[in-house]
CSV table of C-alpha atoms and ligand atoms in Angstrom, one decimal:
chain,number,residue,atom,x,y,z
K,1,UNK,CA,100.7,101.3,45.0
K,2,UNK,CA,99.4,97.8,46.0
K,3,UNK,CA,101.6,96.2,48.6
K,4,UNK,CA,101.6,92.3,49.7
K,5,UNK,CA,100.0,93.2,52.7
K,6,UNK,CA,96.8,95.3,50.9
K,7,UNK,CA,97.1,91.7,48.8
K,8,UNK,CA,96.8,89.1,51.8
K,9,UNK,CA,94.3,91.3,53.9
K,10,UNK,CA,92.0,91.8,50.5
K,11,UNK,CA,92.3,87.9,50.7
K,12,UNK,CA,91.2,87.5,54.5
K,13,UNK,CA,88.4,90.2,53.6
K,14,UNK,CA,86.7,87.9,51.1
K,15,UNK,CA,87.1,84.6,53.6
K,16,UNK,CA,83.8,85.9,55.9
K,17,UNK,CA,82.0,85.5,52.8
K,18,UNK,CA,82.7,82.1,51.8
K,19,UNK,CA,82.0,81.1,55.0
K,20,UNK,CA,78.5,82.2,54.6
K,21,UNK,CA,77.8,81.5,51.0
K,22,UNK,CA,78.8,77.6,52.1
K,23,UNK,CA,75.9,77.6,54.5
K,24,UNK,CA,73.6,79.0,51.8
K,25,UNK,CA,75.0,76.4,49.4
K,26,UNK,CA,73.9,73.7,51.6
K,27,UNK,CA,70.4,74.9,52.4
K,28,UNK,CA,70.0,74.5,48.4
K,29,UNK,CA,71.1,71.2,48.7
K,30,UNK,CA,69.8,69.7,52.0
K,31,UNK,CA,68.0,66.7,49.8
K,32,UNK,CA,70.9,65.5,48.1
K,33,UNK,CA,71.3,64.7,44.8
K,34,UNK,CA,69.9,61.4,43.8
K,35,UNK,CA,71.7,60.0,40.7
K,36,UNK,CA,68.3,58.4,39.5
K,37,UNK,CA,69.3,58.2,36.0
K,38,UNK,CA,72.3,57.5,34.0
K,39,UNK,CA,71.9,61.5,32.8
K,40,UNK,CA,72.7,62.6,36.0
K,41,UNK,CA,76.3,61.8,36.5
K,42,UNK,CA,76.7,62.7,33.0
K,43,UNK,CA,75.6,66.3,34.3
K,44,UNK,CA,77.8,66.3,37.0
K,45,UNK,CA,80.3,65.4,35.0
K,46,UNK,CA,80.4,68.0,31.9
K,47,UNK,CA,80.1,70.7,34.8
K,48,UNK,CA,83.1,69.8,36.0
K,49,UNK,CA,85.1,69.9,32.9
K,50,UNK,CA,84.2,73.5,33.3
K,51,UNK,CA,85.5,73.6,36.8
K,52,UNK,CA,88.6,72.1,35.7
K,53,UNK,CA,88.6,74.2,32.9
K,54,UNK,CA,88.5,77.7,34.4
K,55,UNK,CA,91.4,76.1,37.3
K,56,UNK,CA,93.4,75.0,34.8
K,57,UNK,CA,94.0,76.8,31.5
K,58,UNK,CA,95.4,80.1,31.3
K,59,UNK,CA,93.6,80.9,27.8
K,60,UNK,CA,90.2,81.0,30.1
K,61,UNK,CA,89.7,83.4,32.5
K,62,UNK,CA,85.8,83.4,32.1
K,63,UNK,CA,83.5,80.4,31.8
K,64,UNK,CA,80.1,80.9,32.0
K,65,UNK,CA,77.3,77.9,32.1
K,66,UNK,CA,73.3,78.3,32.0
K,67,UNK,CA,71.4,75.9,34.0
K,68,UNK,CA,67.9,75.7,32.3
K,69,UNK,CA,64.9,73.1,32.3
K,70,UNK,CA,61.4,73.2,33.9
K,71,UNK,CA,60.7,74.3,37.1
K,72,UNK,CA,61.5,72.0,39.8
K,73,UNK,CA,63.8,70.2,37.8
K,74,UNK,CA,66.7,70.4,40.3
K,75,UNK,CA,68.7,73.3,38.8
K,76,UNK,CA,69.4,75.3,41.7
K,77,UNK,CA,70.7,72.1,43.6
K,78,UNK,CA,72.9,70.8,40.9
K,79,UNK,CA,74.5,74.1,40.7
K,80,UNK,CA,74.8,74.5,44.5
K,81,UNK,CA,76.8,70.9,44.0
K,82,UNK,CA,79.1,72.0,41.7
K,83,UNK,CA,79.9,75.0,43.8
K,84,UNK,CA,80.3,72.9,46.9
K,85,UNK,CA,82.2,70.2,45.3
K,86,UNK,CA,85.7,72.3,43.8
K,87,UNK,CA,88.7,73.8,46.2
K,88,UNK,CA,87.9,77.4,44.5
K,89,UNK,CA,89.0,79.9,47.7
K,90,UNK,CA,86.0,81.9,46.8
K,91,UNK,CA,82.4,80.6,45.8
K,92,UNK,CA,79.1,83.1,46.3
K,93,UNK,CA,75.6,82.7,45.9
K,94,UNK,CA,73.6,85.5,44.2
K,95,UNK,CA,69.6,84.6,44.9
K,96,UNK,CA,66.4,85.8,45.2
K,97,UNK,CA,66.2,85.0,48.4
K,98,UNK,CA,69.2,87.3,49.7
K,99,UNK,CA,67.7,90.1,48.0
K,100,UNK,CA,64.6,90.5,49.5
K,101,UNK,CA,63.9,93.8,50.6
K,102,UNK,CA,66.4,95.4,49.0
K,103,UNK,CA,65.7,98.3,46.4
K,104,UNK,CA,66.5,98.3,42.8
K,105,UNK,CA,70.0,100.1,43.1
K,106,UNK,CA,70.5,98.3,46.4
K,107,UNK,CA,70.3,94.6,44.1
K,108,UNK,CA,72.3,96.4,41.4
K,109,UNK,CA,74.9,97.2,44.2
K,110,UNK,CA,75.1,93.9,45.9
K,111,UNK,CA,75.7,92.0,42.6
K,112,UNK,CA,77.9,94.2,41.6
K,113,UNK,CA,79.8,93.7,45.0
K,114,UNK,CA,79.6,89.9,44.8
K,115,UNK,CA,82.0,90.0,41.4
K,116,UNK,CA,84.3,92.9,42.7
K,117,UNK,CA,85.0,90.2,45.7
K,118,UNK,CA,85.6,87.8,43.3
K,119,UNK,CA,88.3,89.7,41.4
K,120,UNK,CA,90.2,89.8,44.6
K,121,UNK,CA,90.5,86.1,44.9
K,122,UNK,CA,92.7,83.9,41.8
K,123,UNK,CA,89.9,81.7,41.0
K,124,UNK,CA,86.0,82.2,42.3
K,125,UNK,CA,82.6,80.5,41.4
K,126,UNK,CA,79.4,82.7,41.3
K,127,UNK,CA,76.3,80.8,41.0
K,128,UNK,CA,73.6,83.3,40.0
K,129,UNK,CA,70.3,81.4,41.0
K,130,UNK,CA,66.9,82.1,39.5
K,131,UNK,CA,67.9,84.5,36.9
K,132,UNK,CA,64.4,85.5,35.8
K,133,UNK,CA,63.4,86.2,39.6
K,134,UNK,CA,66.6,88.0,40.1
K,135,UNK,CA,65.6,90.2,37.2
K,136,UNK,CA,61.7,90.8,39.0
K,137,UNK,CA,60.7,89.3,35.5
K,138,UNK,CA,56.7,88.7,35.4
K,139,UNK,CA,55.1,86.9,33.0
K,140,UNK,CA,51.4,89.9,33.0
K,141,UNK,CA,52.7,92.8,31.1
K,142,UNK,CA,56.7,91.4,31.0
K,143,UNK,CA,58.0,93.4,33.2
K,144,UNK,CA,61.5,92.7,35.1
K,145,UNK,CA,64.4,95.3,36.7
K,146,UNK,CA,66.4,96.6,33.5
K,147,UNK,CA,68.9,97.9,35.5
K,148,UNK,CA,69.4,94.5,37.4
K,149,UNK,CA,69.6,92.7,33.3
K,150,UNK,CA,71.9,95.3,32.4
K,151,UNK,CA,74.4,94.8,35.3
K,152,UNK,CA,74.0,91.0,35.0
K,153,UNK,CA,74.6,91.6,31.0
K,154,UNK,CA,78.0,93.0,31.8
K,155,UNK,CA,78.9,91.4,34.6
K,156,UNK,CA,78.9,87.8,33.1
K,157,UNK,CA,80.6,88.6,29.9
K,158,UNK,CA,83.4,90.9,31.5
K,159,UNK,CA,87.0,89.2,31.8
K,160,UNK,CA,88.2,89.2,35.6
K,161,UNK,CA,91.5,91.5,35.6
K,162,UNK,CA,94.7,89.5,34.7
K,163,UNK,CA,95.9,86.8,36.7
K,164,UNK,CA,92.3,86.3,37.8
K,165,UNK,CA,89.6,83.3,36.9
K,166,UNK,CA,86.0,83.1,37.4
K,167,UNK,CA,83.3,80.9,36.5
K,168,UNK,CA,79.7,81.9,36.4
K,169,UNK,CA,76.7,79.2,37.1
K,170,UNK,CA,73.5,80.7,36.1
K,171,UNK,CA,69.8,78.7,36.5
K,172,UNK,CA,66.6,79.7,34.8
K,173,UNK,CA,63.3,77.7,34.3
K,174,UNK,CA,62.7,80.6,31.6
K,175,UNK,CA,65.3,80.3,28.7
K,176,UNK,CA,63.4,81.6,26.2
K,177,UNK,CA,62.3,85.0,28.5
K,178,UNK,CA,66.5,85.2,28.8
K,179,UNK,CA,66.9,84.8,25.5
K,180,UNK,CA,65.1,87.8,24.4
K,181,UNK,CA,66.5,89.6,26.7
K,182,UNK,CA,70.2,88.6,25.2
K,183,UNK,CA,70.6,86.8,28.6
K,184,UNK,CA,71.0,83.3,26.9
K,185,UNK,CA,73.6,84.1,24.8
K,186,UNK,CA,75.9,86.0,27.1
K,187,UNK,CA,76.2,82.3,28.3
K,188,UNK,CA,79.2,81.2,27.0
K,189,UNK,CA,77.7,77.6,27.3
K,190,UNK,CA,74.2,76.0,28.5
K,191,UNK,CA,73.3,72.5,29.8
K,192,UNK,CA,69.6,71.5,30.1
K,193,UNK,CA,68.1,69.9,33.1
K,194,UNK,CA,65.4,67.7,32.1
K,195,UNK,CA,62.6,66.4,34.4
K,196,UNK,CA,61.7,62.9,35.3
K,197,UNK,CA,60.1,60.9,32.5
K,198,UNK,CA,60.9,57.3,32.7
K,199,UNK,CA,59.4,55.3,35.4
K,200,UNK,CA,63.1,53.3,36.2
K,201,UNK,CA,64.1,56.8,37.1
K,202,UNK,CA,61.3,57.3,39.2
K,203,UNK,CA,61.3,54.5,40.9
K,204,UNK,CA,64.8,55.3,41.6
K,205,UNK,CA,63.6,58.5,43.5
K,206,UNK,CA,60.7,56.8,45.3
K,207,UNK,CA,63.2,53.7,46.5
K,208,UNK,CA,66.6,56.3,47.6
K,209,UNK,CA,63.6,58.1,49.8
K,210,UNK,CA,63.0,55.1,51.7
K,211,UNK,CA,59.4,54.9,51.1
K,212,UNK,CA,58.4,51.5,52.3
K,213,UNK,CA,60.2,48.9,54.3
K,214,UNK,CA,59.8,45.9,51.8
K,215,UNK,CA,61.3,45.7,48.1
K,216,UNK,CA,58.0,43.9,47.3
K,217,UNK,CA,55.8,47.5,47.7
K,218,UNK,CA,58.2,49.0,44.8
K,219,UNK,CA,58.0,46.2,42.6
K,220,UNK,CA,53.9,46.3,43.0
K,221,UNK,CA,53.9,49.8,43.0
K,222,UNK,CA,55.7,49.7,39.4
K,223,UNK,CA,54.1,47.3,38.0
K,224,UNK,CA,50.9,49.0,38.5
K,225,UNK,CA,51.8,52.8,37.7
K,226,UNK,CA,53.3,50.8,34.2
K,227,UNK,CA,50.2,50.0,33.1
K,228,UNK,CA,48.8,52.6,34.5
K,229,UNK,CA,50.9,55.0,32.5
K,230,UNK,CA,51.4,52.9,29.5
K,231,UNK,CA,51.5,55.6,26.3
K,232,UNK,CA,50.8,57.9,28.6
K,233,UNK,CA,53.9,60.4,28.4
K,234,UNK,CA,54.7,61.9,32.1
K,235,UNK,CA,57.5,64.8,33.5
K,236,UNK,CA,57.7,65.3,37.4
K,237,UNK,CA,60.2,67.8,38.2
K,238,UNK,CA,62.8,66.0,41.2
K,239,UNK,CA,61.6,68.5,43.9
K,240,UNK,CA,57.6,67.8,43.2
K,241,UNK,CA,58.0,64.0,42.9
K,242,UNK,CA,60.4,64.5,46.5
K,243,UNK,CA,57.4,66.4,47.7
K,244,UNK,CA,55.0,63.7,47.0
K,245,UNK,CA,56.9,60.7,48.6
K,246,UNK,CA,57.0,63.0,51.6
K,247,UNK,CA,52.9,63.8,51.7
K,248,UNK,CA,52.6,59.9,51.3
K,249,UNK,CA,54.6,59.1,53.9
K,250,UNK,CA,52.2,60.8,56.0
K,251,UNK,CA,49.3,58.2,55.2
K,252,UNK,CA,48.7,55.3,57.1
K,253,UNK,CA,48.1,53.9,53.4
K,254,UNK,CA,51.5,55.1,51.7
K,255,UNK,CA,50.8,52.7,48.8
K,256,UNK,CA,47.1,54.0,47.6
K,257,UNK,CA,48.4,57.4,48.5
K,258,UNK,CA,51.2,57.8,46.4
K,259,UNK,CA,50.3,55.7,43.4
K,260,UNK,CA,46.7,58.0,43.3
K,261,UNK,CA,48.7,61.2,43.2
K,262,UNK,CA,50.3,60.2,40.7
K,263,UNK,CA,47.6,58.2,38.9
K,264,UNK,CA,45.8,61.6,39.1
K,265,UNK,CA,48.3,64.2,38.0
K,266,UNK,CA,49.3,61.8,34.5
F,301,LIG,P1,63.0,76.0,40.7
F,301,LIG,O1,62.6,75.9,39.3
F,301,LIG,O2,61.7,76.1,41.6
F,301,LIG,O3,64.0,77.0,41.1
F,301,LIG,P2,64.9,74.0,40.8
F,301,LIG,O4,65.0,73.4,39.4
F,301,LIG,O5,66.0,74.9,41.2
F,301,LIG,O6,63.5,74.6,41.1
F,301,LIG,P3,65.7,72.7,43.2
F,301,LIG,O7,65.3,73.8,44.1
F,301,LIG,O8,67.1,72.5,43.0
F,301,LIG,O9,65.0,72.7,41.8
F,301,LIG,O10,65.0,71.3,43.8
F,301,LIG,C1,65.5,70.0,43.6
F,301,LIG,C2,65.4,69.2,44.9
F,301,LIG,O11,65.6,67.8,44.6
F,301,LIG,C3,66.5,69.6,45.9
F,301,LIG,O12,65.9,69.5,47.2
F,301,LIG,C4,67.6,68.5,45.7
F,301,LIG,O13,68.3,68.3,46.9
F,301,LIG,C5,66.7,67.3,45.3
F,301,LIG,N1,67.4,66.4,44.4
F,301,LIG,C6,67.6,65.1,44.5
F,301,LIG,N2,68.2,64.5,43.5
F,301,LIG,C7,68.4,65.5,42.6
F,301,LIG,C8,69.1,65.5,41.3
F,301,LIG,N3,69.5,64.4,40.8
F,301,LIG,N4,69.2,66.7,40.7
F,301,LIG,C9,68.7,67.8,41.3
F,301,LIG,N5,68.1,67.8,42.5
F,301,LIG,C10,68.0,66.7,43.2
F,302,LIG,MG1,65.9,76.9,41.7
C-alpha cells in the first residue's frame, strides 16, 4: 500500500535530479538562441503548444516531438530551451555525453531509470539528445546498440501510469537512419530545423555576435558576400557560422577573415 508519505518522499527523491539536469540544460544552451529569422520564433512557438498541450489536457498523457535537420543546425539547443523554459517539476536530459563509459546494459538501465523518475512526478520533460549517437549508430557497416533502440522504441510510445504526463523531445541529424529503424514514426510528431540560407539571416547572426564595432563593416560585409553569393545556394548550420565569427574575431583583419571563410566554403 502507497501511503502519502512514500508519495511526497518519491517526490523529494526526483528533486536532486532536476537540479542537475538544469545545469546540463544550460551547458547546451550557453550561446543563446538568436531569433535570426522569422522561422525561429515560429519554432519556439509550435513547441510550446506541445508544452501546453501535455500540461493541460487530460486526453494527452504522452506527447512526443522529433527534432531533426542537419548537423549543427541548433537542435540540441532549441530543445534544451524548451525544456528550460516550462514550470514542469521534472525535466532530464538523456545524452551521449552522460553515457560515456557506460556498458550496453548499463545505457539500457540508465534510460530506463530516467522515465521510471519521471512516472513519479505529474508532469515531466525528457529531452532525448542525439538519438543516433545514443543508439552507437555508425554509418560503415550500420551498426548501432539494438538493445538501446529497443528500450527507446518502448519507452517513447508507452503511456505514463494514470494521473501522470510526459513529453518526450528527441533530436537527430539522421531522420532517415531513424526511420528505418521505426524510430521516426514512434514520434508522435516532428518539427524540422533547417540551417541558415538566406544572407538577412546571416547577417543577423554575424551582427547579435558583436563582430565589429561600426554598422558600416555589416553593411560592406553584405553587400560584398551578395554578389559574392549571388545564384550561389548556401546552408551554414547556427553552431559552424557561431564558430566562424569566433575564429575571425581572432584576426587583426576580422573583415578579410570572415568574408574569405565564407567566400571559400560557398
Ligand atoms: P549537432 O548536430 O552537432 O548535435 P545541433 O543541431 O544540436 O548540433 P547545437 O549543439 O544546438 O546544434 O548548436 C547550436 C548552437 O547555436 C548553440 O550553441 C546555440 O546556443 C546557438 N544558437 C544561437 N541561436 C540559435 C538558434 N536560433 N537556434 C539554435 N541554436 C542557436
Ligand atoms: Mg545536438
Amino acid at each position: 500500500k502507497i501511503l502519502r508519505e512514500d508519495f511526497l518522499s518519491a517526490l523529494e527523491e526526483v528533486k536532486p535530479a532536476f537540479g542537475i539536469a538544469s545545469e546540463e540544460f544550460e551547458q547546451c544552451t550557453a550561446n543563446g538562441i538568436i531569433e535570426f529569422a522569422p522561422s525561429v520564433r515560429e519554432l519556439m512557438q509550435k513547441a510550446h503548444l506541445f508544452v501546453e498541450q501535455v500540461q493541460q489536457s487530460s486526453r494527452s498523457p504522452l506527447v512526443s516531438l522529433l527534432l531533426h535537420g542537419p548537423s549543427g543546425s541548433g537542435k540540441t539547443a532549441l530543445a534544451a530551451t524548451i525544456a528550460q523554459r516550462n514550470s514542469y517539476p521534472f525535466v532530464k536530459l538523456v545524452s551521449p555525453e552522460s553515457m560515456i563509459g557506460l556498458t550496453e546494459s548499463q545505457r539500457v538501465s540508465a534510460i530506463t531509470k530516467i522515465f521510471n523518475d519521471s512516472y513519479k512526478s505529474p508532469l515531466s520533460l525528457i529531452v532525448v539528445d542525439d538519438i543516433e549517437r545514443l543508439l552507437e549508430w555508425v554509418p560503415i557497416g550500420a551498426r548501432f546498440s539494438n538493445s538501446v533502440l529497443q528500450t527507446l522504441l518502448v519507452l517513447i510510445k508507452k503511456q505514463p501510469p494514470k494521473g501522470r504526463r510526459l513529453l518526450v523531445i528527441g533530436t537527430t541529424s539522421e531522420r532517415e537512419v531513424l526511420a528505418q529503424m521505426d524510430m521516426a514514426t514512434a514520434f508522435s510528431n516532428e518539427i524540422y530545423v533547417e540551417n541558415i540560407g538566406t544572407l538577412s539571416a546571416m547577417q543577423a547572426v554575424v551582427q547579435h555576435a558583436d563582430l565589429f564595432d561600426e554598422q558600416r563593416d555589416y553593411d560592406r560585409l553584405f553587400a560584398d558576400l551578395e554578389v559574392y553569393l549571388e545564384n550561389r545556394p548556401f546552408s551554414i548550420g547556427i553552431k559552424k557560422l557561431l564558430l566562424l565569427v569566433e575564429t575571425a574575431r581572432q584576426d587583426p583583419d576580422k573583415y578579410s577573415r570572415f568574408k574569405n571563410e565564407i567566400c571559400n566554403a560557398y
